[in-house]
């Protein structure tokens, strides 16, 4: 329930305000540029569960280590906790498909908050009907399994120049995204509320200046 309340607050505050708030706490890069979604009206918020992709190498493929193996490994087992965001790091191939409606059907019904991929995904029509939000580099039509392969789960990964650690909170909307270290989450939300109030005051002052200038 707490994550649902925080998700509602994050959606109300929006990406830009959250980025400003994190910037008052941390100096490292936290913002993710805007991405594509099968349903851009849906925001994404939750705790990161990570999978790292690497360029495909046939001799490094291990029997049984398919996408499902990495999926359940990242999420903590066959009954993953709700509210997680599956984060897929591209392995240097952001224009290649890293999954689609079939592979990601595993996430439907598990209570996942969403999927964030620093690569492309297939089957937007199918993904649009799932219970979770999806954000990625764009839609793909070709299978990418001969170009990239999942390599590790539960490790720090890179998404659009941002380090994402398992357990970090990820927020995405149509403007872009932000990665919030879990230990800073409540402080960041409080600061974001302050930023919103400060901007409201600044807007009133600017409008008053404009009204005065017209006299």
PDB file of C-alpha atoms in Angstrom:
ATOM      1  CA  UNK A   1       0.000   0.000   0.000  1.00  0.00           C
ATOM      2  CA  UNK A   2       2.861   2.404   0.754  1.00  0.00           C
ATOM      3  CA  UNK A   3       4.285   1.960  -2.747  1.00  0.00           C
ATOM      4  CA  UNK A   4       0.850   2.693  -4.232  1.00  0.00           C
ATOM      5  CA  UNK A   5       0.630   5.921  -2.235  1.00  0.00           C
ATOM      6  CA  UNK A   6       4.154   6.893  -3.281  1.00  0.00           C
ATOM      7  CA  UNK A   7       3.349   6.045  -6.904  1.00  0.00           C
ATOM      8  CA  UNK A   8       0.347   8.390  -6.813  1.00  0.00           C
ATOM      9  CA  UNK A   9       2.500  11.150  -5.304  1.00  0.00           C
ATOM     10  CA  UNK A  10       5.216  10.629  -7.915  1.00  0.00           C
ATOM     11  CA  UNK A  11       2.683  10.811 -10.752  1.00  0.00           C
ATOM     12  CA  UNK A  12       1.255  14.039  -9.344  1.00  0.00           C
ATOM     13  CA  UNK A  13       4.711  15.592  -8.956  1.00  0.00           C
ATOM     14  CA  UNK A  14       5.966  14.513 -12.389  1.00  0.00           C
ATOM     15  CA  UNK A  15       9.376  13.651 -13.742  1.00  0.00           C
ATOM     16  CA  UNK A  16      10.957  17.117 -13.952  1.00  0.00           C
ATOM     17  CA  UNK A  17      10.121  17.973 -10.350  1.00  0.00           C
ATOM     18  CA  UNK A  18      11.461  14.645  -9.115  1.00  0.00           C
ATOM     19  CA  UNK A  19      14.689  15.153 -11.077  1.00  0.00           C
ATOM     20  CA  UNK A  20      15.108  18.584  -9.454  1.00  0.00           C
ATOM     21  CA  UNK A  21      14.487  17.056  -6.023  1.00  0.00           C
ATOM     22  CA  UNK A  22      17.011  14.254  -6.470  1.00  0.00           C
ATOM     23  CA  UNK A  23      19.509  16.854  -7.644  1.00  0.00           C
ATOM     24  CA  UNK A  24      19.296  18.531  -4.237  1.00  0.00           C
ATOM     25  CA  UNK A  25      20.319  15.262  -2.565  1.00  0.00           C
ATOM     26  CA  UNK A  26      22.738  13.621  -5.016  1.00  0.00           C
ATOM     27  CA  UNK A  27      25.233  14.889  -7.584  1.00  0.00           C
ATOM     28  CA  UNK A  28      25.262  11.894  -9.919  1.00  0.00           C
ATOM     29  CA  UNK A  29      23.148  11.684 -13.080  1.00  0.00           C
ATOM     30  CA  UNK A  30      19.631  10.442 -12.377  1.00  0.00           C
ATOM     31  CA  UNK A  31      17.522  11.533 -15.357  1.00  0.00           C
ATOM     32  CA  UNK A  32      16.500   9.303 -18.242  1.00  0.00           C
ATOM     33  CA  UNK A  33      15.506  11.017 -21.527  1.00  0.00           C
ATOM     34  CA  UNK A  34      11.996  10.479 -22.847  1.00  0.00           C
ATOM     35  CA  UNK A  35      11.187   7.024 -24.166  1.00  0.00           C
ATOM     36  CA  UNK A  36       8.397   5.310 -26.086  1.00  0.00           C
ATOM     37  CA  UNK A  37       5.513   3.343 -24.622  1.00  0.00           C
ATOM     38  CA  UNK A  38       2.627   1.247 -25.939  1.00  0.00           C
ATOM     39  CA  UNK A  39       0.460   3.462 -23.713  1.00  0.00           C
ATOM     40  CA  UNK A  40       2.151   6.805 -22.926  1.00  0.00           C
ATOM     41  CA  UNK A  41      -0.661   7.773 -20.548  1.00  0.00           C
ATOM     42  CA  UNK A  42       0.540   5.179 -18.017  1.00  0.00           C
ATOM     43  CA  UNK A  43       3.214   6.185 -15.526  1.00  0.00           C
ATOM     44  CA  UNK A  44       5.685   3.707 -14.099  1.00  0.00           C
ATOM     45  CA  UNK A  45       6.900   3.652 -10.495  1.00  0.00           C
ATOM     46  CA  UNK A  46       8.483   0.885  -8.466  1.00  0.00           C
ATOM     47  CA  UNK A  47      11.576  -0.881  -7.187  1.00  0.00           C
ATOM     48  CA  UNK A  48      14.106  -1.903  -9.824  1.00  0.00           C
ATOM     49  CA  UNK A  49      14.861  -5.562 -10.564  1.00  0.00           C
ATOM     50  CA  UNK A  50      17.652  -5.713 -13.116  1.00  0.00           C
ATOM     51  CA  UNK A  51      18.756  -7.852 -16.057  1.00  0.00           C
ATOM     52  CA  UNK A  52      21.931  -7.038 -17.969  1.00  0.00           C
ATOM     53  CA  UNK A  53      22.189  -7.942 -21.650  1.00  0.00           C
ATOM     54  CA  UNK A  54      25.429  -8.533 -23.553  1.00  0.00           C
ATOM     55  CA  UNK A  55      26.299  -9.041 -27.229  1.00  0.00           C
ATOM     56  CA  UNK A  56      25.320 -12.574 -28.229  1.00  0.00           C
ATOM     57  CA  UNK A  57      28.004 -15.276 -28.036  1.00  0.00           C
ATOM     58  CA  UNK A  58      26.986 -18.813 -28.876  1.00  0.00           C
ATOM     59  CA  UNK A  59      29.735 -20.396 -26.769  1.00  0.00           C
ATOM     60  CA  UNK A  60      28.571 -18.558 -23.627  1.00  0.00           C
ATOM     61  CA  UNK A  61      24.935 -19.652 -23.808  1.00  0.00           C
ATOM     62  CA  UNK A  62      24.232 -22.001 -20.890  1.00  0.00           C
ATOM     63  CA  UNK A  63      21.517 -24.687 -21.116  1.00  0.00           C
ATOM     64  CA  UNK A  64      18.397 -23.642 -19.253  1.00  0.00           C
ATOM     65  CA  UNK A  65      19.498 -20.026 -18.947  1.00  0.00           C
ATOM     66  CA  UNK A  66      16.754 -18.611 -21.140  1.00  0.00           C
ATOM     67  CA  UNK A  67      14.901 -15.330 -20.590  1.00  0.00           C
ATOM     68  CA  UNK A  68      12.634 -16.983 -18.020  1.00  0.00           C
ATOM     69  CA  UNK A  69      15.638 -17.968 -15.908  1.00  0.00           C
ATOM     70  CA  UNK A  70      16.857 -14.366 -15.755  1.00  0.00           C
ATOM     71  CA  UNK A  71      13.332 -12.977 -15.337  1.00  0.00           C
ATOM     72  CA  UNK A  72      12.535 -15.001 -12.215  1.00  0.00           C
ATOM     73  CA  UNK A  73      16.070 -14.602 -10.907  1.00  0.00           C
ATOM     74  CA  UNK A  74      15.843 -10.815 -11.110  1.00  0.00           C
ATOM     75  CA  UNK A  75      12.423 -10.690  -9.464  1.00  0.00           C
ATOM     76  CA  UNK A  76      13.289 -13.069  -6.646  1.00  0.00           C
ATOM     77  CA  UNK A  77      11.581 -16.300  -7.643  1.00  0.00           C
ATOM     78  CA  UNK A  78       8.438 -17.745  -9.190  1.00  0.00           C
ATOM     79  CA  UNK A  79       6.211 -15.629  -6.952  1.00  0.00           C
ATOM     80  CA  UNK A  80       7.796 -12.169  -7.220  1.00  0.00           C
ATOM     81  CA  UNK A  81       6.705  -9.396  -4.896  1.00  0.00           C
ATOM     82  CA  UNK A  82       4.372  -6.736  -6.296  1.00  0.00           C
ATOM     83  CA  UNK A  83       5.454  -3.266  -7.308  1.00  0.00           C
ATOM     84  CA  UNK A  84       8.733  -4.143  -8.976  1.00  0.00           C
ATOM     85  CA  UNK A  85      10.025  -2.670 -12.239  1.00  0.00           C
ATOM     86  CA  UNK A  86      11.897  -5.053 -14.518  1.00  0.00           C
ATOM     87  CA  UNK A  87      14.851  -3.047 -15.876  1.00  0.00           C
ATOM     88  CA  UNK A  88      16.563  -4.375 -19.020  1.00  0.00           C
ATOM     89  CA  UNK A  89      19.989  -2.939 -19.848  1.00  0.00           C
ATOM     90  CA  UNK A  90      20.698  -3.001 -23.578  1.00  0.00           C
ATOM     91  CA  UNK A  91      24.253  -4.348 -23.704  1.00  0.00           C
ATOM     92  CA  UNK A  92      25.191  -1.621 -26.155  1.00  0.00           C
ATOM     93  CA  UNK A  93      22.387  -2.379 -28.641  1.00  0.00           C
ATOM     94  CA  UNK A  94      19.548   0.069 -27.912  1.00  0.00           C
ATOM     95  CA  UNK A  95      17.975  -0.411 -31.359  1.00  0.00           C
ATOM     96  CA  UNK A  96      17.581  -4.194 -30.997  1.00  0.00           C
ATOM     97  CA  UNK A  97      14.577  -6.033 -29.549  1.00  0.00           C
ATOM     98  CA  UNK A  98      15.122  -7.242 -25.973  1.00  0.00           C
ATOM     99  CA  UNK A  99      11.759  -8.919 -25.595  1.00  0.00           C
ATOM    100  CA  UNK A 100       8.134  -8.735 -26.595  1.00  0.00           C
ATOM    101  CA  UNK A 101       4.604  -9.719 -25.802  1.00  0.00           C
ATOM    102  CA  UNK A 102       5.332 -13.420 -25.435  1.00  0.00           C
ATOM    103  CA  UNK A 103       8.370 -13.256 -23.134  1.00  0.00           C
ATOM    104  CA  UNK A 104       6.923 -10.448 -21.059  1.00  0.00           C
ATOM    105  CA  UNK A 105       3.587 -12.212 -20.617  1.00  0.00           C
ATOM    106  CA  UNK A 106       5.304 -13.707 -17.548  1.00  0.00           C
ATOM    107  CA  UNK A 107       5.043 -10.281 -15.930  1.00  0.00           C
ATOM    108  CA  UNK A 108       1.296 -10.019 -16.435  1.00  0.00           C
ATOM    109  CA  UNK A 109      -0.551 -11.059 -13.305  1.00  0.00           C
ATOM    110  CA  UNK A 110       2.499 -10.972 -11.018  1.00  0.00           C
ATOM    111  CA  UNK A 111       1.747  -7.446  -9.835  1.00  0.00           C
ATOM    112  CA  UNK A 112       4.728  -5.869 -11.538  1.00  0.00           C
ATOM    113  CA  UNK A 113       4.606  -2.102 -11.807  1.00  0.00           C
ATOM    114  CA  UNK A 114       6.260  -2.169 -15.186  1.00  0.00           C
ATOM    115  CA  UNK A 115       9.100  -2.856 -17.575  1.00  0.00           C
ATOM    116  CA  UNK A 116      11.818  -0.351 -18.484  1.00  0.00           C
ATOM    117  CA  UNK A 117      14.064  -1.378 -21.375  1.00  0.00           C
ATOM    118  CA  UNK A 118      17.065   0.535 -22.690  1.00  0.00           C
ATOM    119  CA  UNK A 119      16.405  -1.231 -25.971  1.00  0.00           C
ATOM    120  CA  UNK A 120      13.417  -1.885 -28.198  1.00  0.00           C
ATOM    121  CA  UNK A 121      10.481  -4.197 -27.514  1.00  0.00           C
ATOM    122  CA  UNK A 122       8.154  -5.998 -29.880  1.00  0.00           C
ATOM    123  CA  UNK A 123       4.358  -6.396 -29.925  1.00  0.00           C
ATOM    124  CA  UNK A 124       3.166  -3.014 -28.647  1.00  0.00           C
ATOM    125  CA  UNK A 125      -0.461  -4.027 -29.264  1.00  0.00           C
ATOM    126  CA  UNK A 126      -0.016  -7.007 -26.945  1.00  0.00           C
ATOM    127  CA  UNK A 127       1.963  -5.091 -24.327  1.00  0.00           C
ATOM    128  CA  UNK A 128      -0.717  -2.390 -24.238  1.00  0.00           C
ATOM    129  CA  UNK A 129      -3.195  -4.922 -22.894  1.00  0.00           C
ATOM    130  CA  UNK A 130      -1.052  -6.095 -19.999  1.00  0.00           C
ATOM    131  CA  UNK A 131      -1.480  -4.980 -16.395  1.00  0.00           C
ATOM    132  CA  UNK A 132       1.881  -3.184 -16.170  1.00  0.00           C
ATOM    133  CA  UNK A 133       3.330  -0.045 -17.757  1.00  0.00           C
ATOM    134  CA  UNK A 134       6.037  -0.417 -20.404  1.00  0.00           C
ATOM    135  CA  UNK A 135       8.678   2.093 -21.502  1.00  0.00           C
ATOM    136  CA  UNK A 136      11.491   1.430 -23.967  1.00  0.00           C
ATOM    137  CA  UNK A 137      13.472   2.861 -26.904  1.00  0.00           C
ATOM    138  CA  UNK A 138      10.710   2.086 -29.369  1.00  0.00           C
ATOM    139  CA  UNK A 139       8.926  -0.768 -31.100  1.00  0.00           C
ATOM    140  CA  UNK A 140      10.856  -3.471 -32.946  1.00  0.00           C
ATOM    141  CA  UNK A 141       9.642  -5.946 -35.524  1.00  0.00           C
ATOM    142  CA  UNK A 142      12.644  -8.273 -35.706  1.00  0.00           C
ATOM    143  CA  UNK A 143      13.700 -10.771 -33.035  1.00  0.00           C
ATOM    144  CA  UNK A 144      16.938  -9.722 -31.340  1.00  0.00           C
ATOM    145  CA  UNK A 145      18.092 -12.992 -29.790  1.00  0.00           C
ATOM    146  CA  UNK A 146      20.922 -13.432 -32.288  1.00  0.00           C
ATOM    147  CA  UNK A 147      22.319  -9.996 -31.392  1.00  0.00           C
ATOM    148  CA  UNK A 148      21.949  -9.722 -27.609  1.00  0.00           C
ATOM    149  CA  UNK A 149      21.426 -12.171 -24.777  1.00  0.00           C
ATOM    150  CA  UNK A 150      20.609 -11.819 -21.068  1.00  0.00           C
ATOM    151  CA  UNK A 151      23.842 -12.211 -19.153  1.00  0.00           C
ATOM    152  CA  UNK A 152      23.269 -11.448 -15.450  1.00  0.00           C
ATOM    153  CA  UNK A 153      20.522 -10.451 -13.033  1.00  0.00           C
ATOM    154  CA  UNK A 154      20.425  -8.607  -9.733  1.00  0.00           C
ATOM    155  CA  UNK A 155      23.380  -6.354 -10.506  1.00  0.00           C
ATOM    156  CA  UNK A 156      23.856  -2.627 -11.088  1.00  0.00           C
ATOM    157  CA  UNK A 157      23.151  -1.786 -14.740  1.00  0.00           C
ATOM    158  CA  UNK A 158      23.295   1.254 -17.020  1.00  0.00           C
ATOM    159  CA  UNK A 159      20.182   2.791 -18.573  1.00  0.00           C
ATOM    160  CA  UNK A 160      20.662   5.842 -20.818  1.00  0.00           C
ATOM    161  CA  UNK A 161      23.780   6.864 -18.914  1.00  0.00           C
ATOM    162  CA  UNK A 162      22.207   6.306 -15.486  1.00  0.00           C
ATOM    163  CA  UNK A 163      23.336   3.675 -12.988  1.00  0.00           C
ATOM    164  CA  UNK A 164      20.383   1.613 -11.761  1.00  0.00           C
ATOM    165  CA  UNK A 165      20.951  -0.570  -8.704  1.00  0.00           C
ATOM    166  CA  UNK A 166      18.514  -3.316  -7.680  1.00  0.00           C
ATOM    167  CA  UNK A 167      16.067  -1.796  -5.204  1.00  0.00           C
ATOM    168  CA  UNK A 168      16.358   1.745  -6.567  1.00  0.00           C
ATOM    169  CA  UNK A 169      13.038   3.405  -7.313  1.00  0.00           C
ATOM    170  CA  UNK A 170      12.325   4.156 -10.953  1.00  0.00           C
ATOM    171  CA  UNK A 171       9.744   6.635 -12.213  1.00  0.00           C
ATOM    172  CA  UNK A 172       8.810   7.143 -15.887  1.00  0.00           C
ATOM    173  CA  UNK A 173       6.233   9.275 -17.624  1.00  0.00           C
ATOM    174  CA  UNK A 174       5.908  10.825 -21.074  1.00  0.00           C
ATOM    175  CA  UNK A 175       8.519  13.474 -20.224  1.00  0.00           C
ATOM    176  CA  UNK A 176      11.235  11.003 -19.212  1.00  0.00           C
ATOM    177  CA  UNK A 177      12.415   9.158 -16.149  1.00  0.00           C
ATOM    178  CA  UNK A 178      14.328   9.392 -12.899  1.00  0.00           C
ATOM    179  CA  UNK A 179      16.171   6.860 -10.739  1.00  0.00           C
ATOM    180  CA  UNK A 180      15.952   7.455  -6.981  1.00  0.00           C
ATOM    181  CA  UNK A 181      18.208   5.562  -4.527  1.00  0.00           C
ATOM    182  CA  UNK A 182      15.928   3.702  -2.122  1.00  0.00           C
ATOM    183  CA  UNK A 183      17.514   5.232   0.995  1.00  0.00           C
ATOM    184  CA  UNK A 184      16.708   8.718  -0.333  1.00  0.00           C
ATOM    185  CA  UNK A 185      13.157   8.069  -1.545  1.00  0.00           C
ATOM    186  CA  UNK A 186      11.126   9.698   1.230  1.00  0.00           C
ATOM    187  CA  UNK A 187      13.503  12.656   1.451  1.00  0.00           C
ATOM    188  CA  UNK A 188      13.261  13.160  -2.310  1.00  0.00           C
ATOM    189  CA  UNK A 189       9.454  13.036  -2.263  1.00  0.00           C
ATOM    190  CA  UNK A 190       9.373  15.614   0.546  1.00  0.00           C
ATOM    191  CA  UNK A 191      11.782  17.891  -1.328  1.00  0.00           C
ATOM    192  CA  UNK A 192       9.749  17.480  -4.523  1.00  0.00           C
ATOM    193  CA  UNK A 193       6.687  18.719  -2.634  1.00  0.00           C
ATOM    194  CA  UNK A 194       8.744  21.749  -1.543  1.00  0.00           C
ATOM    195  CA  UNK A 195       9.880  22.346  -5.137  1.00  0.00           C
ATOM    196  CA  UNK A 196       6.260  22.325  -6.300  1.00  0.00           C
ATOM    197  CA  UNK A 197       5.317  24.885  -3.651  1.00  0.00           C
ATOM    198  CA  UNK A 198       8.336  27.074  -4.528  1.00  0.00           C
ATOM    199  CA  UNK A 199       7.429  27.011  -8.210  1.00  0.00           C
ATOM    200  CA  UNK A 200       3.835  27.966  -7.445  1.00  0.00           C
ATOM    201  CA  UNK A 201       5.054  31.021  -5.517  1.00  0.00           C
ATOM    202  CA  UNK A 202       7.504  31.935  -8.291  1.00  0.00           C
ATOM    203  CA  UNK A 203       4.728  31.694 -10.885  1.00  0.00           C
ATOM    204  CA  UNK A 204       2.545  34.103  -8.884  1.00  0.00           C
ATOM    205  CA  UNK A 205       5.417  36.587  -8.627  1.00  0.00           C
ATOM    206  CA  UNK A 206       6.151  36.407 -12.357  1.00  0.00           C
ATOM    207  CA  UNK A 207       2.481  36.892 -13.229  1.00  0.00           C
ATOM    208  CA  UNK A 208       2.333  39.874 -10.884  1.00  0.00           C
ATOM    209  CA  UNK A 209       5.377  41.362 -12.634  1.00  0.00           C
ATOM    210  CA  UNK A 210       3.670  40.936 -15.999  1.00  0.00           C
ATOM    211  CA  UNK A 211       0.461  42.542 -14.740  1.00  0.00           C
ATOM    212  CA  UNK A 212       2.420  45.479 -13.317  1.00  0.00           C
ATOM    213  CA  UNK A 213       4.278  45.966 -16.598  1.00  0.00           C
ATOM    214  CA  UNK A 214       0.991  46.277 -18.473  1.00  0.00           C
ATOM    215  CA  UNK A 215      -0.123  49.216 -16.347  1.00  0.00           C
TER     216      UNK A 215
END
